Coordinates of C-alpha atoms in Angstrom, one line a residue:
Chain A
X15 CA 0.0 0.0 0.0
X16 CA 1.3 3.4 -0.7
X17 CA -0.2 6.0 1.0
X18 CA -0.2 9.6 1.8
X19 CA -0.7 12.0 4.7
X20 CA -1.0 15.5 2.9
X21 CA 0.2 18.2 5.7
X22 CA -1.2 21.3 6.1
X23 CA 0.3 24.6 8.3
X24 CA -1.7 24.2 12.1
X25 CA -2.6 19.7 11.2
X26 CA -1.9 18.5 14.2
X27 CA -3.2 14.8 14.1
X28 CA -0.6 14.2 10.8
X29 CA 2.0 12.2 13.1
X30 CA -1.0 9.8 14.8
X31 CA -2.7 9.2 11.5
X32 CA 1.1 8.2 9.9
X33 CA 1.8 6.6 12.7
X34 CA -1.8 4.3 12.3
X35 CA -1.2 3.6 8.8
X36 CA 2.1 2.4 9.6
X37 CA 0.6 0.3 12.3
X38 CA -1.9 -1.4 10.5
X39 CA -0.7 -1.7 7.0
X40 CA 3.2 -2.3 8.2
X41 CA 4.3 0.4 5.7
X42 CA 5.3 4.4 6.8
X43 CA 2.8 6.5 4.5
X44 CA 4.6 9.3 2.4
X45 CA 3.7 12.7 4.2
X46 CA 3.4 15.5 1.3
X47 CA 3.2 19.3 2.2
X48 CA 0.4 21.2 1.1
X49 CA 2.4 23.5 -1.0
X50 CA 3.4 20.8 -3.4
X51 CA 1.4 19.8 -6.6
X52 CA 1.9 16.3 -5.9
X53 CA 0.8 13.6 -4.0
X54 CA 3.0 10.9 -6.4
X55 CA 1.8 7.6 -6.9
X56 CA -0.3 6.7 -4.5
X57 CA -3.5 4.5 -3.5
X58 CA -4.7 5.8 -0.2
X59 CA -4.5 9.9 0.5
X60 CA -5.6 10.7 4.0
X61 CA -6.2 14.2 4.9
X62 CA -5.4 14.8 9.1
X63 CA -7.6 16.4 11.9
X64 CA -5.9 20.0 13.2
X65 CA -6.6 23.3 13.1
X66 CA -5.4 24.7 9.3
X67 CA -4.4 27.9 8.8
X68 CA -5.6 28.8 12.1
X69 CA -9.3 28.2 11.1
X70 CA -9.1 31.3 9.5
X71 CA -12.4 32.3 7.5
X72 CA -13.5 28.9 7.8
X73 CA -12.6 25.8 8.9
X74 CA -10.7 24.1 6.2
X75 CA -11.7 27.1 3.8
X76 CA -7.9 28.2 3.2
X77 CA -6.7 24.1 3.2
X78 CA -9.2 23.4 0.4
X79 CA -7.3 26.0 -2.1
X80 CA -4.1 25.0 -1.1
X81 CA -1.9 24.1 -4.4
X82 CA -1.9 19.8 -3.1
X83 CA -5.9 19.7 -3.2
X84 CA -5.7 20.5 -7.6
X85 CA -3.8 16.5 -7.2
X86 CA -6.5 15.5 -4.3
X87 CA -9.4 16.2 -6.4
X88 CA -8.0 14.7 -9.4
X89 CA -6.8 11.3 -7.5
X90 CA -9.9 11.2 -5.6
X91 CA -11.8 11.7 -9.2
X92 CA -9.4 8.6 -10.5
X93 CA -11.1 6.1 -7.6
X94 CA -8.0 6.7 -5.3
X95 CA -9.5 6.4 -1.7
X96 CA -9.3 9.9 0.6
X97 CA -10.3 9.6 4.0
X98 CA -10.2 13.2 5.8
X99 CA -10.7 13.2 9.6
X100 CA -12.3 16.0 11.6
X101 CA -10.4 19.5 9.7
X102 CA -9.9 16.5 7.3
X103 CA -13.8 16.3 6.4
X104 CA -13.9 20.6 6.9
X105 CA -11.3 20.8 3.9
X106 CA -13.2 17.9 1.9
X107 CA -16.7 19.7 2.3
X108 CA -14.9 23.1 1.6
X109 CA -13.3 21.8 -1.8
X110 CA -16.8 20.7 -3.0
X111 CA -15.3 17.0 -2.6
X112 CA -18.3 16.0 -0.1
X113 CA -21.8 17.8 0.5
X114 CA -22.8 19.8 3.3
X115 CA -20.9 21.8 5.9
X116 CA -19.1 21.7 9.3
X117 CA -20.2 24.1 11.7
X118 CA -19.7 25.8 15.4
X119 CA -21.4 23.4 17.6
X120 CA -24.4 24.0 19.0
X121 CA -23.2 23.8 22.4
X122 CA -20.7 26.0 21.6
X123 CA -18.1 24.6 23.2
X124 CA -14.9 22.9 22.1
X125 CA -15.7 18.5 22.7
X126 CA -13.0 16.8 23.7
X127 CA -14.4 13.0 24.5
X128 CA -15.2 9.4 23.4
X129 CA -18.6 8.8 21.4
X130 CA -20.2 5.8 19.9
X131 CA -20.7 5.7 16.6
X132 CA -23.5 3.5 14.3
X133 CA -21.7 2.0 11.4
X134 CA -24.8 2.8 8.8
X135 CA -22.8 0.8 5.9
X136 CA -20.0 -1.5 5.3
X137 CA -20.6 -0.6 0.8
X138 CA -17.3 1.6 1.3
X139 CA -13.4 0.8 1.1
X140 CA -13.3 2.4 4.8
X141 CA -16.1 0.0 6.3
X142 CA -16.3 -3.4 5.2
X143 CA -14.4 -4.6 7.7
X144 CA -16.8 -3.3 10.6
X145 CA -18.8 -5.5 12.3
X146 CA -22.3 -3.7 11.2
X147 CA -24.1 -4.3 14.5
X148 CA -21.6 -3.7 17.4
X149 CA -21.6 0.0 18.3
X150 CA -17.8 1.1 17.9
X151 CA -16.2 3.4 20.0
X152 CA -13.7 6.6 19.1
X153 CA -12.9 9.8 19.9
X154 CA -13.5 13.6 19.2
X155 CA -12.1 16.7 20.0
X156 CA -13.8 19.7 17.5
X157 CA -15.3 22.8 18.0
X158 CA -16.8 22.9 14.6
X159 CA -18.2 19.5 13.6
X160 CA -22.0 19.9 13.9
X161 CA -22.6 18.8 10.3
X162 CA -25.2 20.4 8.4
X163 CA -27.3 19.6 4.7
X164 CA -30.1 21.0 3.6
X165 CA -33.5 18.5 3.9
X166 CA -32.5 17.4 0.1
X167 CA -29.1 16.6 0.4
X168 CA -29.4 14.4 4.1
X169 CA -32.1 12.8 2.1
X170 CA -30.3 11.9 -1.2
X171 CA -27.3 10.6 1.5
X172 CA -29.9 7.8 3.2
X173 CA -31.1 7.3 0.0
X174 CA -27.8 6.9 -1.9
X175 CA -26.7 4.6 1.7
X176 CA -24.2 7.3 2.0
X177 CA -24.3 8.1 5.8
X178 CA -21.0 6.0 7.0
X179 CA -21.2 7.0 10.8
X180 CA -23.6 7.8 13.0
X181 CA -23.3 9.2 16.8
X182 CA -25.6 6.6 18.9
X183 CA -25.4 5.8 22.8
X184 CA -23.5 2.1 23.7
X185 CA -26.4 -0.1 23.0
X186 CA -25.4 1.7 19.2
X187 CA -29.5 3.8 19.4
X188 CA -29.4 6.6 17.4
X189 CA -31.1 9.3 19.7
X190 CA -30.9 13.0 20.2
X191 CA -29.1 12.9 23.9
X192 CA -26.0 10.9 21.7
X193 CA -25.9 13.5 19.2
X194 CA -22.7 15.3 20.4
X195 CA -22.6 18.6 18.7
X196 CA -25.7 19.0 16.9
X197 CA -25.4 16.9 13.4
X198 CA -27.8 16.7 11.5
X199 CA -29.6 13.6 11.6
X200 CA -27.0 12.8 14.1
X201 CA -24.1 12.2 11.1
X202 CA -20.7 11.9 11.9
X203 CA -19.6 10.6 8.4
X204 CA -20.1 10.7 4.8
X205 CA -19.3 9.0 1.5
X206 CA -19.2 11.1 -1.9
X207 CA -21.6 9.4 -4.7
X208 CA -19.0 7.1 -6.0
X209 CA -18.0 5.9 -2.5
X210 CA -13.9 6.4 -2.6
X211 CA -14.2 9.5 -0.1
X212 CA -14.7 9.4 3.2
X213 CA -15.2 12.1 5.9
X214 CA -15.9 12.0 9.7
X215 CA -15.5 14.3 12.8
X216 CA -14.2 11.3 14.7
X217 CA -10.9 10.1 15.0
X218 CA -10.2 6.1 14.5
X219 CA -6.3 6.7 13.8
X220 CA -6.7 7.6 17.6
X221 CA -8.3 4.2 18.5
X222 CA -5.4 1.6 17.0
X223 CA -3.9 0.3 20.4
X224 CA -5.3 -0.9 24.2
X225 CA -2.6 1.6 25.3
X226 CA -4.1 4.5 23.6
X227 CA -7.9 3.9 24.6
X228 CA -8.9 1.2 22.2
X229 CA -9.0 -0.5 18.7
X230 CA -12.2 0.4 17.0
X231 CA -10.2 2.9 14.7
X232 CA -8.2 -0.3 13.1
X233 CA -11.2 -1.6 11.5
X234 CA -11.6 1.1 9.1
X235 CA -7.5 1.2 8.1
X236 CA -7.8 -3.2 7.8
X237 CA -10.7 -2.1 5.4
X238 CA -8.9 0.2 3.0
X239 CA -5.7 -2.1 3.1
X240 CA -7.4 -5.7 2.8
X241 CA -9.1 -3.2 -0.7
X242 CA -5.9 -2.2 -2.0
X243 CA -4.0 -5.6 -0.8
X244 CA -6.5 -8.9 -0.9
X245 CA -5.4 -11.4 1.4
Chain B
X26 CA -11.6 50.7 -5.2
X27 CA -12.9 49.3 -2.1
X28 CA -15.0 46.5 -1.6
X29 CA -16.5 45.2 1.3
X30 CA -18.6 41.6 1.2
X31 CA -20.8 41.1 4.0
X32 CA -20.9 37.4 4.7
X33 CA -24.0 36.1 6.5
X34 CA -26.1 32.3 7.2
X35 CA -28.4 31.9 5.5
X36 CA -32.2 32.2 6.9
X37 CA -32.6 28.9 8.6
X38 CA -29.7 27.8 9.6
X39 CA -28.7 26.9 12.8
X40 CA -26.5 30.4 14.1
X41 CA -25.9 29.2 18.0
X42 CA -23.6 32.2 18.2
X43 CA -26.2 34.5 17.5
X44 CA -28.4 32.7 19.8
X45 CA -25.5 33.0 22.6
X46 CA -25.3 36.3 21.4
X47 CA -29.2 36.5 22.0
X48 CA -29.5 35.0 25.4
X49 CA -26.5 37.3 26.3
X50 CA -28.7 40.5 25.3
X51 CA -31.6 39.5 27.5
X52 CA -29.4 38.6 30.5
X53 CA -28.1 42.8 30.1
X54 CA -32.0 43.4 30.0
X55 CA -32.2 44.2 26.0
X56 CA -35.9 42.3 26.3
X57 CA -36.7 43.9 22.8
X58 CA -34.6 41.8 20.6
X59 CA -36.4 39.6 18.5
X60 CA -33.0 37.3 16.8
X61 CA -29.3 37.7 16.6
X62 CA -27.4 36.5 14.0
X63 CA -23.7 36.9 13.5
X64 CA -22.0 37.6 10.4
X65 CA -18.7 38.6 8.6
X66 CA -17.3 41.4 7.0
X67 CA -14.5 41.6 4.7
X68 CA -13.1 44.5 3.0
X69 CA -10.8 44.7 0.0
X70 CA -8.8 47.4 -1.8
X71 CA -8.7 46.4 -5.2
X72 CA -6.5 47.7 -8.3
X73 CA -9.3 48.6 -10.1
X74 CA -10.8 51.7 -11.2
X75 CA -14.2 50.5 -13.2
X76 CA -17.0 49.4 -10.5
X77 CA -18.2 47.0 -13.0
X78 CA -15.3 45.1 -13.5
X79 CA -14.6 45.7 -9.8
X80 CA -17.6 43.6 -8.9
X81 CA -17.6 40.9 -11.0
X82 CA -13.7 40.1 -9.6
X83 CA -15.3 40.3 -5.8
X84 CA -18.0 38.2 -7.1
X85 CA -16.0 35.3 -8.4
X86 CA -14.0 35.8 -4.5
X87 CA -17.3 35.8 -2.7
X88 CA -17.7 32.6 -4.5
X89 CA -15.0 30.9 -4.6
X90 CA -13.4 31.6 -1.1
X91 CA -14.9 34.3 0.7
X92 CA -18.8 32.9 1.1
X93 CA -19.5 29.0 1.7
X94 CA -23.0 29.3 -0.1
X95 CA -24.0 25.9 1.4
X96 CA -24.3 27.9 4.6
X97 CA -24.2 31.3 3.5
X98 CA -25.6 34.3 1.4
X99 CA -23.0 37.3 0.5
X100 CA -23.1 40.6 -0.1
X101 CA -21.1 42.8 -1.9
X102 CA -20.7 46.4 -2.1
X103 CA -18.7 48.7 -4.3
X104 CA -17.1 52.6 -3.4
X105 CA -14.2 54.7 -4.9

């Protein structure tokens, strides 16, 4: 597998999400600065959780027009698989890559916590190696992530079995009180139409070892590597 | 010429720092205000000299940068 962790001025997740891929797929991904053109020959790009540019304007907003994203969008255009995590899925919303938007939460406040999430579908190179009905558990820290679409575009997601994850309680319900930061139809992650990009407010390259809190995060990296690399 | 975009949400989105904003207001004693909303402003100074041309460059900004118009509505406005 030959992946790539694009780097942006104020990511600050970059060295765990390298550090995951490594784990799980036993090879170091290739980390690319944004100000380069391109990503090289790749077959997984991941985009990492921090605070770009300072969240200047809008979250992700300066990331999205950074000179790297032109070799993003045409990759991800190609089939390549692109996960972005929390700023990740701000800069993918922002460069018209997924629908929707992040914003402030409604509590207002900055979440720093674990959640549950639903896994709504294992048709995705991220998912399919979820176990669909066990609740799995990871971890945000955002103070933009409340996910908005307009009544049209949340519906053409369930339609189009785009909804990937879902906040829920432990017994995996999807109710208001589990709804962390407002989300519309409590969505924590979303596929594009053709189903090769992938973002989410929570962070599973944070959930790869007991040490660290837990494994729930490996299943989604065993997914895009047993894709790219059949057993 | 100058140019300065007003950026706000659109009607019917969610705005909880205008509603912070709000509840603020009322805890001061302000009873008489209906909504808060909270919006941006950005101003540019632009090498042009033909308000025409002038705002069809901030235009092309406000879409492409300055405005997300999945969340928000823009407003430009043009002066020497």
């Amino acid at each position: 597998m030959k992946a790539a962790v694009v780097i942006f001025p104020g990511s600050n997740c970059d060295r765990d999400m390298m550090d995951a891929i490594a784990k799980v797929t036993g090879k170091l991904p290739r980390a690319v600065w944004h100000r380069d053109t391109s990503l090289g020959d790749v077959d997984f790009i991941a985009l990492p959780g921090g605070f770009s540019y300072g969240d200047y304007l809008r979250c992700g907003a300066i990331a999205a027009r950074s000179p790297i994203m032109a070799d993003v969008i045409a990759k991800a255009g190609a089939g390549v698989p692109v996960l972005g995590v929390c700023n990740g899925f701000q800069i993918l919303t922002e460069a018209g890559l997924l629908p929707g938007a992040l914003m402030r939460n409604a509590g207002l406040t900055f979440i720093c916590r674990d959640v549950w999430l639903k896994v709504e579908t294992r048709r995705s190179p991220f998912t399919g190696c979820f176990e669909r009905a066990q609740p799995v558990r990871m971890h945000i820290a955002h103070h933009d992530g409340n996910y908005f679409a307009d009544e049209q575009t949340r519906r053409r997601l369930e339609d189009e079995d785009r909804i990937a994850f879902r906040y829920c309680d432990d017994k995996g319900r999807v109710t208001p009180e589990a709804n962390p930061n407002g989300s519309v139809a409590n969505i924590a992650g979303i596929l594009n139409e053709t189903r090769n990009i992938l973002g989410m407010m929570p962070h599973p390259e944070r959930m790869i070892e007991p040490e660290l809190g837990g494994t729930d995060g490996r299943a989604l990296f065993e997914s895009v590597l047993s894709l790219l690399q059949p057993a | 010429m100058k140019a300065r975009v007003t950026i706000e949400l659109k009607p019917g989105v969610l705005d909880p720092q205008g509603k912070a904003i709000h509840h603020a207001l009322e805890v001061l004693g302000f009873s008489g205000v209906k909504d808060a909303r909270v919006g941006k402003l950005v101003t540019l100074e632009l090498d042009e000299d033909d308000p025409e041309r002038a705002r069809s460059q901030v235009e092309d900004m406000a879409k492409k940068l300055l405005a997300n118009t999945v969340i928000e509505n823009y407003r430009i406005e043009i002066a020497d």
